[in-house]
Short mmCIF file of C-alpha atoms (C1' of nucleotides) in Angstrom, two decimals:
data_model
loop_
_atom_site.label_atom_id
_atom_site.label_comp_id
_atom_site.label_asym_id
_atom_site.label_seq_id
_atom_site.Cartn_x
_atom_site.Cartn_y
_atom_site.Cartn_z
CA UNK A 1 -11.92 -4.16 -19.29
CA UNK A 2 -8.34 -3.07 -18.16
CA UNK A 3 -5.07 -4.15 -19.46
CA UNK A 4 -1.74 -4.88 -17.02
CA UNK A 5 1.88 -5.09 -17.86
CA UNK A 6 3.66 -6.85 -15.46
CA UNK A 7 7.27 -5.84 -16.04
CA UNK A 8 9.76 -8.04 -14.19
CA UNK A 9 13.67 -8.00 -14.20
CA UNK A 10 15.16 -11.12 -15.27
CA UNK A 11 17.69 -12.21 -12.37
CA UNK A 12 17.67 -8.80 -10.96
CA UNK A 13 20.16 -8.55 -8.48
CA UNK A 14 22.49 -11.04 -10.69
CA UNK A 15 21.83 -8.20 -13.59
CA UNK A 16 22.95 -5.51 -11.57
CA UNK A 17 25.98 -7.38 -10.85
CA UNK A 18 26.98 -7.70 -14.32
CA UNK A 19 25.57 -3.71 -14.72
CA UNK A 20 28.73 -2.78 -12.75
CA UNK A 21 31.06 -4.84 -13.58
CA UNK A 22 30.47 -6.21 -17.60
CA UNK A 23 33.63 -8.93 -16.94
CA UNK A 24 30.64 -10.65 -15.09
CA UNK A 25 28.27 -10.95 -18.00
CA UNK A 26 28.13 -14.17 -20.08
CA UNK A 27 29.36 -16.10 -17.50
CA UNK A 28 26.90 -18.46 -14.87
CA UNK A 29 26.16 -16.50 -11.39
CA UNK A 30 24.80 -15.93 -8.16
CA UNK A 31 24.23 -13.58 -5.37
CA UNK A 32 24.79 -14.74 -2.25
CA UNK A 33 22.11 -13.82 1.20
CA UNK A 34 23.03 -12.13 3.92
CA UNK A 35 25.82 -14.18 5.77
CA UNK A 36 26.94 -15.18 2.28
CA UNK A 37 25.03 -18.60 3.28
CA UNK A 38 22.99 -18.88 -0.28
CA UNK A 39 22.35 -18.51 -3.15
CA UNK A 40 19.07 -15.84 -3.69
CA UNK A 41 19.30 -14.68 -7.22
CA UNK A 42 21.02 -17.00 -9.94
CA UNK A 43 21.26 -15.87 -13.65
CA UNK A 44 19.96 -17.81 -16.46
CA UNK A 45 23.43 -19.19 -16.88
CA UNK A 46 23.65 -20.63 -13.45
CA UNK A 47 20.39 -22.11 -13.69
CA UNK A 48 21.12 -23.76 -17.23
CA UNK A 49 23.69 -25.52 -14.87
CA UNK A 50 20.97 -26.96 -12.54
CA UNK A 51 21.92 -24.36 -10.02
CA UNK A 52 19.34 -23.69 -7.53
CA UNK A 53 18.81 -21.90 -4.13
CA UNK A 54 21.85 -23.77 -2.79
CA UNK A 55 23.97 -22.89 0.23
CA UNK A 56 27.10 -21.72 -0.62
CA UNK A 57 29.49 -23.20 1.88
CA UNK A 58 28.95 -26.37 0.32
CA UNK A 59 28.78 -25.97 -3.40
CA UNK A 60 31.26 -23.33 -3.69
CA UNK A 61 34.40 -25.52 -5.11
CA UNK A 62 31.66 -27.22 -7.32
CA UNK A 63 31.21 -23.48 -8.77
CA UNK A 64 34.59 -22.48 -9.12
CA UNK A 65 35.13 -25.44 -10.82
CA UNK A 66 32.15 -24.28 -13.40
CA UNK A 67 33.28 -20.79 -13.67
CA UNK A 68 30.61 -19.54 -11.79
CA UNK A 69 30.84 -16.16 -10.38
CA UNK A 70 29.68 -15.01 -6.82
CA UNK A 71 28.89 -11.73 -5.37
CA UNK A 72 27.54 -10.98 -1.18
CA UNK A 73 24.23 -9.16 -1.80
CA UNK A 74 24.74 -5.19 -2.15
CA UNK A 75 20.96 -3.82 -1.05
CA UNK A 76 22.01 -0.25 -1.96
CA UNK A 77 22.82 -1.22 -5.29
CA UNK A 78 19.87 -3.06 -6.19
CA UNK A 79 16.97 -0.18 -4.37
CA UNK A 80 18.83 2.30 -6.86
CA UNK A 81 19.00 0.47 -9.63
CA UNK A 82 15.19 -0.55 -8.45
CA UNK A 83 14.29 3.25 -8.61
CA UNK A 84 16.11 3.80 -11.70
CA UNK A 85 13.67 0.97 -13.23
CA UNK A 86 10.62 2.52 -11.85
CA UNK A 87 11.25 5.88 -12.92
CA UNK A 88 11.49 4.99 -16.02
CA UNK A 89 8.65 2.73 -15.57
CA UNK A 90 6.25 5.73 -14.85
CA UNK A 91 7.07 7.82 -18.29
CA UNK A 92 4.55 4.66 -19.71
CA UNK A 93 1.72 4.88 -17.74
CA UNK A 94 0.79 6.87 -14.80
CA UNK A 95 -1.27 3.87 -13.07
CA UNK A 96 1.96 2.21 -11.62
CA UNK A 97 1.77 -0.47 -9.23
CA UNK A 98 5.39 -0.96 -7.59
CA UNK A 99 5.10 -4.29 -6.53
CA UNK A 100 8.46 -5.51 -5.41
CA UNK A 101 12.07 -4.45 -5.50
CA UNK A 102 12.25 -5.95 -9.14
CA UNK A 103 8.42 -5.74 -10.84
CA UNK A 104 5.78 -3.17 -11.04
CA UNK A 105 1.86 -3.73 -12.89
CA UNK A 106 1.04 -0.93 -15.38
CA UNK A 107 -2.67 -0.15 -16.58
CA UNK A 108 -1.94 0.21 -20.06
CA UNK A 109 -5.77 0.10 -20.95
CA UNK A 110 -6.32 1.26 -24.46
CA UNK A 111 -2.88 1.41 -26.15
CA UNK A 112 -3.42 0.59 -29.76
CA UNK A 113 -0.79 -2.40 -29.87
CA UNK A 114 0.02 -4.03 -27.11
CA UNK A 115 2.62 -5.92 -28.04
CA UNK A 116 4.76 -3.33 -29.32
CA UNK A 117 3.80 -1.47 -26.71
CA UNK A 118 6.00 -3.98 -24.49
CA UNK A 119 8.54 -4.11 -26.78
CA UNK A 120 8.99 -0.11 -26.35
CA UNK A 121 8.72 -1.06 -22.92
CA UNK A 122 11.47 -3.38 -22.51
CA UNK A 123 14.01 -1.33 -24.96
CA UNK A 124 13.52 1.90 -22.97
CA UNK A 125 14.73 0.25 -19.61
CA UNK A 126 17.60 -1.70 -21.18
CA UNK A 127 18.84 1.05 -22.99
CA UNK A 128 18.21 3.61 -19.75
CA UNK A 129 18.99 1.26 -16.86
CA UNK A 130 20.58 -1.92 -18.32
CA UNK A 131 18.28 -3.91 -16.74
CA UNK A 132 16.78 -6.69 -19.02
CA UNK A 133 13.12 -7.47 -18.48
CA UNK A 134 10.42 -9.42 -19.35
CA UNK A 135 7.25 -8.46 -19.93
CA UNK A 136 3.56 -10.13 -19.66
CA UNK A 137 0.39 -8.15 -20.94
CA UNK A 138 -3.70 -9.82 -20.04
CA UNK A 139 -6.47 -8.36 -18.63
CA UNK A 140 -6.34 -9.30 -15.34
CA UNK A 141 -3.27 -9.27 -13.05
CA UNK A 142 -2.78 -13.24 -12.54
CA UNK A 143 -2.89 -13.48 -16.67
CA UNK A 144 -0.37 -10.68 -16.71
CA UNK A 145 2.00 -12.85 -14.32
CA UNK A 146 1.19 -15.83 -16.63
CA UNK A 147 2.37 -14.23 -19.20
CA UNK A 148 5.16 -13.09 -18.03
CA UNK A 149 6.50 -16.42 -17.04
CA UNK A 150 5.89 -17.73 -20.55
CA UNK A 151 7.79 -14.72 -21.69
CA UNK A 152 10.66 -15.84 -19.43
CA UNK A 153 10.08 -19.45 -20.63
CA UNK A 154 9.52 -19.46 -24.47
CA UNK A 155 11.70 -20.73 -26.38
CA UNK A 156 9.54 -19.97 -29.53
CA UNK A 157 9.18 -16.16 -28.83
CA UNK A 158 12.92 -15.40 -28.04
CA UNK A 159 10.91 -11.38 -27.76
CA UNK A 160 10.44 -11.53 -24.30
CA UNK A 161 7.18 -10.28 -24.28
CA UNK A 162 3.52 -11.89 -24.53
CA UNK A 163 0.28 -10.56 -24.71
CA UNK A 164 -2.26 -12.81 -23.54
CA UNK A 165 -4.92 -9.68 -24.47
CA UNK A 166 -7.64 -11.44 -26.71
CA UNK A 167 -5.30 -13.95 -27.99
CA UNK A 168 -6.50 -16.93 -29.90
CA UNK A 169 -3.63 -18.74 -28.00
CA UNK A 170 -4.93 -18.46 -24.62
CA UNK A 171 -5.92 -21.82 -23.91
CA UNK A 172 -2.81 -22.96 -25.23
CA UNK A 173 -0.97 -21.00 -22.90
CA UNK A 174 -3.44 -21.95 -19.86
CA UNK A 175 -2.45 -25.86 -20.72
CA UNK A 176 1.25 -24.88 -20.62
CA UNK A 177 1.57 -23.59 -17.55
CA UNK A 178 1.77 -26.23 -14.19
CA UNK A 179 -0.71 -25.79 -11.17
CA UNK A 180 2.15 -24.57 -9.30
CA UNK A 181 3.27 -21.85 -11.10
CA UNK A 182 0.77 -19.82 -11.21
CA UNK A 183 0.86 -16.38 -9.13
CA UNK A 184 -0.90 -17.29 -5.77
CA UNK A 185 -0.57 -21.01 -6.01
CA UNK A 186 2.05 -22.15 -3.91
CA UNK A 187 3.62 -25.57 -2.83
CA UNK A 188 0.97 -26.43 -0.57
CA UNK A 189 -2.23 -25.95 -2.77
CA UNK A 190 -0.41 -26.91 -5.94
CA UNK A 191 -0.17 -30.24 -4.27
CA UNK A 192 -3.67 -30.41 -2.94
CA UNK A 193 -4.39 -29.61 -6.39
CA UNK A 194 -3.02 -31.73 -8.20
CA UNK A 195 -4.28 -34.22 -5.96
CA UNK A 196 -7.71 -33.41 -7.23
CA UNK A 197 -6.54 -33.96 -10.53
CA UNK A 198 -6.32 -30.00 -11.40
CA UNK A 199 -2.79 -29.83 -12.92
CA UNK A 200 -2.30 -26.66 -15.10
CA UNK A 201 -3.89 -23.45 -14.75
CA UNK A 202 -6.15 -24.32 -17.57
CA UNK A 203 -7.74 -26.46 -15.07
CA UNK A 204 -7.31 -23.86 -12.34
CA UNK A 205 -9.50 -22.14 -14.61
CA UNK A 206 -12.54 -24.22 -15.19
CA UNK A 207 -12.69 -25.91 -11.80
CA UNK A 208 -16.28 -25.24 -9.66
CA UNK A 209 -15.52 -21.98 -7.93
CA UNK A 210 -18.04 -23.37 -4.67
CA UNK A 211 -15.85 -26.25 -4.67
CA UNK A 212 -12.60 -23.93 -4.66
CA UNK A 213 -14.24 -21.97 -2.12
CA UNK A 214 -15.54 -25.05 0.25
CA UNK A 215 -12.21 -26.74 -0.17
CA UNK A 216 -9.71 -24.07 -0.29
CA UNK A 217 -10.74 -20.14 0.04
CA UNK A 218 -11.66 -16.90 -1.34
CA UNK A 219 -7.72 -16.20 -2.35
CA UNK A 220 -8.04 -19.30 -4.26
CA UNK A 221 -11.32 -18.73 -5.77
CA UNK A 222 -10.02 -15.45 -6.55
CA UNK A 223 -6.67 -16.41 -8.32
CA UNK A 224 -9.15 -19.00 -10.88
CA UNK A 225 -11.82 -16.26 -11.91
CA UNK A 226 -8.59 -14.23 -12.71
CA UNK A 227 -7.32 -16.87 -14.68
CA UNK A 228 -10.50 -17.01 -16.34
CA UNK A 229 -10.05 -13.57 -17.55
CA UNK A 230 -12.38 -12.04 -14.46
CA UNK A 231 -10.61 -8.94 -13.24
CA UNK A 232 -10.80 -9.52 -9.00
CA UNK A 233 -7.16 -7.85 -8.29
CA UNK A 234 -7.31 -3.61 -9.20
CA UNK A 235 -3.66 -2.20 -9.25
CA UNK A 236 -2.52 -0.51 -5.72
CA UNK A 237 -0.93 2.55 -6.81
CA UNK A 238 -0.23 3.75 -3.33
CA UNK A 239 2.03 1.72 -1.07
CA UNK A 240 0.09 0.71 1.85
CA UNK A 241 0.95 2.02 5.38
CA UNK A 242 3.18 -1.04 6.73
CA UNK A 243 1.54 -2.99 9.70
CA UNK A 244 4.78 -4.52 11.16
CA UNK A 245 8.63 -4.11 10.64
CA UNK A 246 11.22 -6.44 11.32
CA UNK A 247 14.84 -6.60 11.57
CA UNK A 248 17.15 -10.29 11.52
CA UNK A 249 19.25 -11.81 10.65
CA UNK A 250 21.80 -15.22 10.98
CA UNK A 251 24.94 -14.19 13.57
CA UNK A 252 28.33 -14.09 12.18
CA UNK A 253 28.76 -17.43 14.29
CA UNK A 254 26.73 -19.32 17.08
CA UNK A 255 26.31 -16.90 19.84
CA UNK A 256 25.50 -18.47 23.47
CA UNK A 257 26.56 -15.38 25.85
CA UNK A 258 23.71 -13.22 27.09
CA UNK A 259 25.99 -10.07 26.68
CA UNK A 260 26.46 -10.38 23.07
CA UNK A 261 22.91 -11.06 22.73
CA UNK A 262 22.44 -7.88 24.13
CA UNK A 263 24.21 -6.17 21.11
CA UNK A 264 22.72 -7.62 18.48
CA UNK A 265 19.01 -7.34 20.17
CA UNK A 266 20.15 -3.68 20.54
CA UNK A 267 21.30 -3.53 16.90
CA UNK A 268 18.41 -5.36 15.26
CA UNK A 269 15.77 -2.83 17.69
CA UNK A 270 17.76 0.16 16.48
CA UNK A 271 17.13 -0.75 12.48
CA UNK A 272 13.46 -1.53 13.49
CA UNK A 273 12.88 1.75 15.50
CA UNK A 274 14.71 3.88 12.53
CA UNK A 275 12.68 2.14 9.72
CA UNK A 276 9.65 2.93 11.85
CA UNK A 277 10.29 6.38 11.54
CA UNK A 278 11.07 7.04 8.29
CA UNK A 279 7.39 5.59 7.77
CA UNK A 280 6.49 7.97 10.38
CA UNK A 281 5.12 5.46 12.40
CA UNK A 282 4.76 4.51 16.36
CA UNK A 283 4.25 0.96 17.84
CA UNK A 284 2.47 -0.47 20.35
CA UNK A 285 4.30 -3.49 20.49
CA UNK A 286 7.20 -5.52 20.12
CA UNK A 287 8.18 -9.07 19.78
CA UNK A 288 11.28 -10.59 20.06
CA UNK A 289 12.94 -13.69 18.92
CA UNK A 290 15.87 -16.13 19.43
CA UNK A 291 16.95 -19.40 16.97
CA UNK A 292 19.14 -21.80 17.70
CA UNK A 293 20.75 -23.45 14.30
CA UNK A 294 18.01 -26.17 12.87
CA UNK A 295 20.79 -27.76 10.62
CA UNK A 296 22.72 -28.79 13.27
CA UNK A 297 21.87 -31.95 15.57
CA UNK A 298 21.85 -29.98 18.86
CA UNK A 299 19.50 -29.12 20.85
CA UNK A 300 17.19 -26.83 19.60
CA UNK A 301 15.24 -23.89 21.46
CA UNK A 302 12.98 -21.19 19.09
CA UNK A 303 12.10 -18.73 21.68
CA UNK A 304 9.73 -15.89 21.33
CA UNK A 305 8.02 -13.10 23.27
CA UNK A 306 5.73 -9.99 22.73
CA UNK A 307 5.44 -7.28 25.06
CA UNK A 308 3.21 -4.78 24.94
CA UNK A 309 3.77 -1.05 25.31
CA UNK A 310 2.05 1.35 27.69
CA UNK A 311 1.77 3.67 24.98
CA UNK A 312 3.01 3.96 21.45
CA UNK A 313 6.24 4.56 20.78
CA UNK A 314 8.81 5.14 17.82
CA UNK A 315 12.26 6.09 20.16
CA UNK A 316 14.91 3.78 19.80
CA UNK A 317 16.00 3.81 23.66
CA UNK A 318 12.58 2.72 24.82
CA UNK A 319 12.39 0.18 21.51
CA UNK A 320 15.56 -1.10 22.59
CA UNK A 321 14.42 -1.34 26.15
CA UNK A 322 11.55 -3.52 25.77
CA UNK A 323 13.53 -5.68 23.51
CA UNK A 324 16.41 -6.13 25.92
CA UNK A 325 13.50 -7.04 28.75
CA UNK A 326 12.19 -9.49 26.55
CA UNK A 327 15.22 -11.06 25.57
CA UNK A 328 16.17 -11.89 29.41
CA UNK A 329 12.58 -13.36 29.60
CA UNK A 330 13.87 -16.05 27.08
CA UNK A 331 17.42 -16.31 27.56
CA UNK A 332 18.55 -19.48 28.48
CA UNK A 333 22.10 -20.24 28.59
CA UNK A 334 22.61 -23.63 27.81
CA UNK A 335 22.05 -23.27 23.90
CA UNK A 336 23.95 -21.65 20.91
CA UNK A 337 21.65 -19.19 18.76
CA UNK A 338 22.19 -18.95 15.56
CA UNK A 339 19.51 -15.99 14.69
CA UNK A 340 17.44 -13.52 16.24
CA UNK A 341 15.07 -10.47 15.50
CA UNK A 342 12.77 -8.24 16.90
CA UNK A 343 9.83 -6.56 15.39
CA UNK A 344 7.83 -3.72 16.12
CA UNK A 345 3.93 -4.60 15.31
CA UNK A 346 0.51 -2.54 16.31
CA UNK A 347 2.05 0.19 13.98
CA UNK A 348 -0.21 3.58 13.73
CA UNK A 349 0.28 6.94 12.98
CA UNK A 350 3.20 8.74 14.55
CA UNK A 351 0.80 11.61 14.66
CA UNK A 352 -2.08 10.01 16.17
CA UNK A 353 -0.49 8.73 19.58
CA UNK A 354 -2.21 9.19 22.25
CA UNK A 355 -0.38 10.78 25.32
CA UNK A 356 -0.42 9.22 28.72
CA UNK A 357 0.16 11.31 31.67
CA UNK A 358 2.31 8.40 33.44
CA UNK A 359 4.70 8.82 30.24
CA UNK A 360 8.60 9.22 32.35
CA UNK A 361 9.41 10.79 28.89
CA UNK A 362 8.97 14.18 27.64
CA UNK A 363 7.79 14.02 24.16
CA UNK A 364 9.60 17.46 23.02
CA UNK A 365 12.98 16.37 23.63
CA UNK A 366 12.40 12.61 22.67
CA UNK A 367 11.32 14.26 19.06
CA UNK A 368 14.51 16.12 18.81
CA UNK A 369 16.47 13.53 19.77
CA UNK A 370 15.40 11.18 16.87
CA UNK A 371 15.67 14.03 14.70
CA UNK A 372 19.32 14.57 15.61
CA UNK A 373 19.47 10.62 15.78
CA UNK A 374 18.69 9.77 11.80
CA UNK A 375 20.19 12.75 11.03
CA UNK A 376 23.56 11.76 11.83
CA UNK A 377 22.64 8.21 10.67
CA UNK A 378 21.19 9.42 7.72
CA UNK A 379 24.45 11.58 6.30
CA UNK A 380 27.72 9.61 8.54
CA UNK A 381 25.95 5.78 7.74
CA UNK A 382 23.75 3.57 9.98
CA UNK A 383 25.33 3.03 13.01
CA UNK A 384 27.55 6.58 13.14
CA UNK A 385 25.22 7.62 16.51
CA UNK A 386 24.13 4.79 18.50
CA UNK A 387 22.92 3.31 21.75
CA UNK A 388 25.90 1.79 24.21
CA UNK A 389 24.34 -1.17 24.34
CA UNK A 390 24.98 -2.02 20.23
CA UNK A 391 28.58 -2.48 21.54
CA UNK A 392 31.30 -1.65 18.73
CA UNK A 393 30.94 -1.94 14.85
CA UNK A 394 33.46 -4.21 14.42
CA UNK A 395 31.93 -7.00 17.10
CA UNK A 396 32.17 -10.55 15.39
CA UNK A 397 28.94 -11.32 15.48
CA UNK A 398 28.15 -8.81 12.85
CA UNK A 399 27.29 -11.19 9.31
CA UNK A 400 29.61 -11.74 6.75
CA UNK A 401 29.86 -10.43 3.32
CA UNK A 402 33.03 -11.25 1.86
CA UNK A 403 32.28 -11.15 -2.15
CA UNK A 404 30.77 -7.84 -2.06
CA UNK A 405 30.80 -5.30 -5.57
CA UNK A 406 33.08 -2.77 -5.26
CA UNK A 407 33.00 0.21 -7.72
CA UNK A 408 35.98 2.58 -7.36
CA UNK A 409 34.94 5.26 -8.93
CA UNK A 410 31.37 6.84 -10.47
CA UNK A 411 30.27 5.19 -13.42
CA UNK A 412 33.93 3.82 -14.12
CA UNK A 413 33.97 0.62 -15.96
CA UNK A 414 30.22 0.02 -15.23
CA UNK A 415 27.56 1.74 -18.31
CA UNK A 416 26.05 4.66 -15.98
CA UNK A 417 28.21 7.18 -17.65
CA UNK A 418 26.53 6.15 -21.07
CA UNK A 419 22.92 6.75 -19.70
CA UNK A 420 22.39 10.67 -19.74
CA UNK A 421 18.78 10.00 -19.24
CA UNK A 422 19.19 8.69 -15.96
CA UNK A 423 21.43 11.71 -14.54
CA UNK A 424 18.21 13.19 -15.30
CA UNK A 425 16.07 11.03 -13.05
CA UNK A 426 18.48 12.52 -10.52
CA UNK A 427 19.16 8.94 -8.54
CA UNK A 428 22.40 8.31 -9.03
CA UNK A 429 24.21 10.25 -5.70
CA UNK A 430 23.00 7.73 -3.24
CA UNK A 431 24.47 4.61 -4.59
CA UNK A 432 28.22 6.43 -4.76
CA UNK A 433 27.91 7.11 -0.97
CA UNK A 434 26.22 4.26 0.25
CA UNK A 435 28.96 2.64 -1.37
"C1'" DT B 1 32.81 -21.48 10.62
"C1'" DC B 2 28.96 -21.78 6.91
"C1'" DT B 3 21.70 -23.08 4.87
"C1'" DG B 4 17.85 -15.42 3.73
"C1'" DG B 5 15.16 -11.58 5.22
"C1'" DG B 6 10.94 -9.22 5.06
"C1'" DG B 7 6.32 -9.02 4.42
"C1'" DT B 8 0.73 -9.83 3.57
"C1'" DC B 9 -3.90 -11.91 3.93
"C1'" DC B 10 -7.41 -15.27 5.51
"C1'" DT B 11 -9.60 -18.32 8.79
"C1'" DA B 12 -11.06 -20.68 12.82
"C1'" DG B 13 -11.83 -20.49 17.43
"C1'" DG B 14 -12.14 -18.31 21.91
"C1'" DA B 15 -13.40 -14.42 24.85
"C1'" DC B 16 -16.51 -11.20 25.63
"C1'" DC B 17 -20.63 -8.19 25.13
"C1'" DC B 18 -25.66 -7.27 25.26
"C1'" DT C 1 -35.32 -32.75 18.02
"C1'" DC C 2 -34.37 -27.84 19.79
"C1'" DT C 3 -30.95 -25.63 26.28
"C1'" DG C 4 -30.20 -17.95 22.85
"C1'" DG C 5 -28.33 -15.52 19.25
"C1'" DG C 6 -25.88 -12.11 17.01
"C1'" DG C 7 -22.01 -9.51 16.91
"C1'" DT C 8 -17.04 -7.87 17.58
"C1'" DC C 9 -12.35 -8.27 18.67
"C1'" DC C 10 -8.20 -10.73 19.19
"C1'" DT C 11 -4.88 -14.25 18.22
"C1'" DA C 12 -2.43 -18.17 16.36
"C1'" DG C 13 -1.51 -20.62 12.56
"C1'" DG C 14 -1.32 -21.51 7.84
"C1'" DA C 15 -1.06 -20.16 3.36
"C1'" DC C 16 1.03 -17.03 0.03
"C1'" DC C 17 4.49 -13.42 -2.15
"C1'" DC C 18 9.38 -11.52 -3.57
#
DNA sequence: TCTGGGGTCCTAGGACCC
DNA sequence: TCTGGGGTCCTAGGACCC
């Protein structure tokens, strides 16, 4: 029988915050989304204060009034700090499932105490990284999530770790936790659930698996042997090949003219197209969509369209074609969008495409021209080489972020310079640029 | 002015094939 | 009683995750 660690960050982007600047820490917070519309990460603080996922237009007096501090979300801060975590992560086990941007499953099958080994665990990254985490250790992955959220929880065991591994406590803990919370159950089935009287996951647990499985499905079924200490869920050590990409995002403000459209459909197929190839990947299609603002009373309109490509393709220009074809397919002019997207989908191989003798392009010079593409990109900053039809980088339809983190110089004020480890790891050049 | 962005998996039903 | 049956592929929609 294996045993997982699931090690999670506690408020992660709100932690790197107060990484870089300390003035932050001890104090309630939040990072905002894109757009600065929302709240997406709060710190323990700010939730002690009943804070939640809140949209920041209309809470922000309340939180000035509460001393609550406010940052616009800084990606290229959090992936480093994110591989920083991971790296460090991988000196404890080489079975390493990196499961989001913030928490990765370990097999840490026959260490001789578990719980200390999650204590070593959870020292190593604060003292390397900064980062506090918790940390949940059970034999399958759904108890290891369980855990974890206890850990988070407890107010007993202040440790922030639990190990669920042969415990004479785990029924206890199965009672504790709500339907709801547990890893796989979400809104929907929680309420179904609890509807049929099952209302922790101790009853998760015990319930009839054919009923789970008539009445619900396999993932169900699934999440309640795990529960039951059945391992169903094996670690994925290798990051699946992605099967679709997407770019959107909210406008700076309504948009209603097709010409500006244009940009940001240009923009959004550009990031699509250059994610695609970093994964060295080619699509076969792509879909593109249009929102109008669904918290306004106005007339709404949610438009969408796929289009299909004669043959696979991962070059921005013919992306960025298809997109702009679509987009006149659902254009109407007599609403104000709000948000819009495209994504590439029927992803394969870049490798494996399969050439087409009506192709108008030749296949040479479209390689080098990517190459010289993210290339530029890659060293000057997204955007540096781009298609006409993105229009300018300073077009006011581009999203807000007003409250970002600044740092001003390497590891001034912030605690990298104190981590020698981590120079080590070799990460830290990319956050200074990107910066 | 102003409410996230990016994914995955499963299932049911229809089209189509022999 | 019984109007073929088995199989695949595709898609839309619904659920979930962070």
């Amino acid at each position: 029988m294996p045993v997982f660690a699931l090690v999670d960050c506690n408020s992660f982007y709100c932690s790197c915050e107060e990484l870089i600047n300390p003035k932050l820490k001890g104090r309630p917070g939040v990072v905002l989304s894109n757009n600065d519309g929302m709240a997406v990460a709060i710190n323990r603080l700010a939730k002690e204060l009943g804070i939640g996922l809140d949209a920041f237009h209309l809470n922000r007096s309340k939180w000035d009034s509460m001393g609550v501090w406010y940052r616009s979300s800084n990606y290229p801060l959090y992936a480093e700090m994110s591989g920083r975590v991971m790296s460090t992560l991988k000196t404890f086990s080489p079975l390493v499932e990196l499961y989001s941007v913030d928490e990765a499953f370990l097999d840490i099958t026959g260490v001789q105490d578990y719980e200390a080994y999650g204590r070593l665990i959870k020292q190593t990254i604060e003292q390397w990284c900064g980062i506090p985490v918790s940390v949940g250790i059970a034999r399958t992955k759904t108890l290891a999530k369980l855990a974890n959220h206890l850990a988070k929880k407890s107010k007993k065991n202040r440790s922030g770790v639990i190990s669920l591994v042969d415990s004479p406590y785990m029924e206890a803990a199965l009672k504790r936790v709500p339907v709801q919370s547990v890893w796989g159950v979400g809104y929907r089935w929680g309420e179904r659930l609890r509807h049929n009287g099952i209302l922790t996951a101790h009853d998760l647990a015990m319930a009839n698996r054919n009923w789970l499985l008539k009445k619900f499905n396999v993932v169900l079924t699934r999440t309640a042997l795990e529960l039951g200490g059945t391992f169903c869920l094996p670690l994925n050590l290798h990051p699946p090949t992605s099967k679709s990409i997407m770019h959107s995002m909210s406008f700076g403000r309504l948009l209603t003219e097709l010409k500006e459209l244009r940009q940001v459909l240009s923009t959004y197929a550009a990031a699509s197209a250059e994610k695609m190839r970093r994964e060295e990947l080619a699509c076969t299609w792509v879909y593109v969509f249009l929102e109008t603002n669904r918290f306004r009373d106005e007339p709404q309109y949610n438009p969408w369209i796929k289009l299909q490509l004669p043959h696979a393709t991962d070059f921005t220009p013919e992306i960025t074609e298809y997109a702009l074809h679509g987009l006149e397919d659902i254009y109407k002019d007599d609403y104000r969008y709000n948000k819009g997207g495209v994504l590439v989908h029927g992803l394969i191989p870049a490798g494996e495409r399969q050439t087409n003798m009506f192709d108008p392009w030749d296949r040479e010079k479209v390689a080098r021209i990517n190459q010289a593409l993210d290339g530029v990109n890659s060293i000057f900053g997204p955007g540096t080489m781009r298609l006409g039809s993105q229009g300018f980088r300073n077009s006011n339809w581009r999203t807000r972020a007003n409250h970002l983190s600044s740092i001003t110089a390497p590891g001034k004020g912030s605690e990298f310079q104190h981590n020698p480890r981590m120079v080590e790891l070799g990460q830290s050049v990319p956050l200074y640029r990107s910066l």
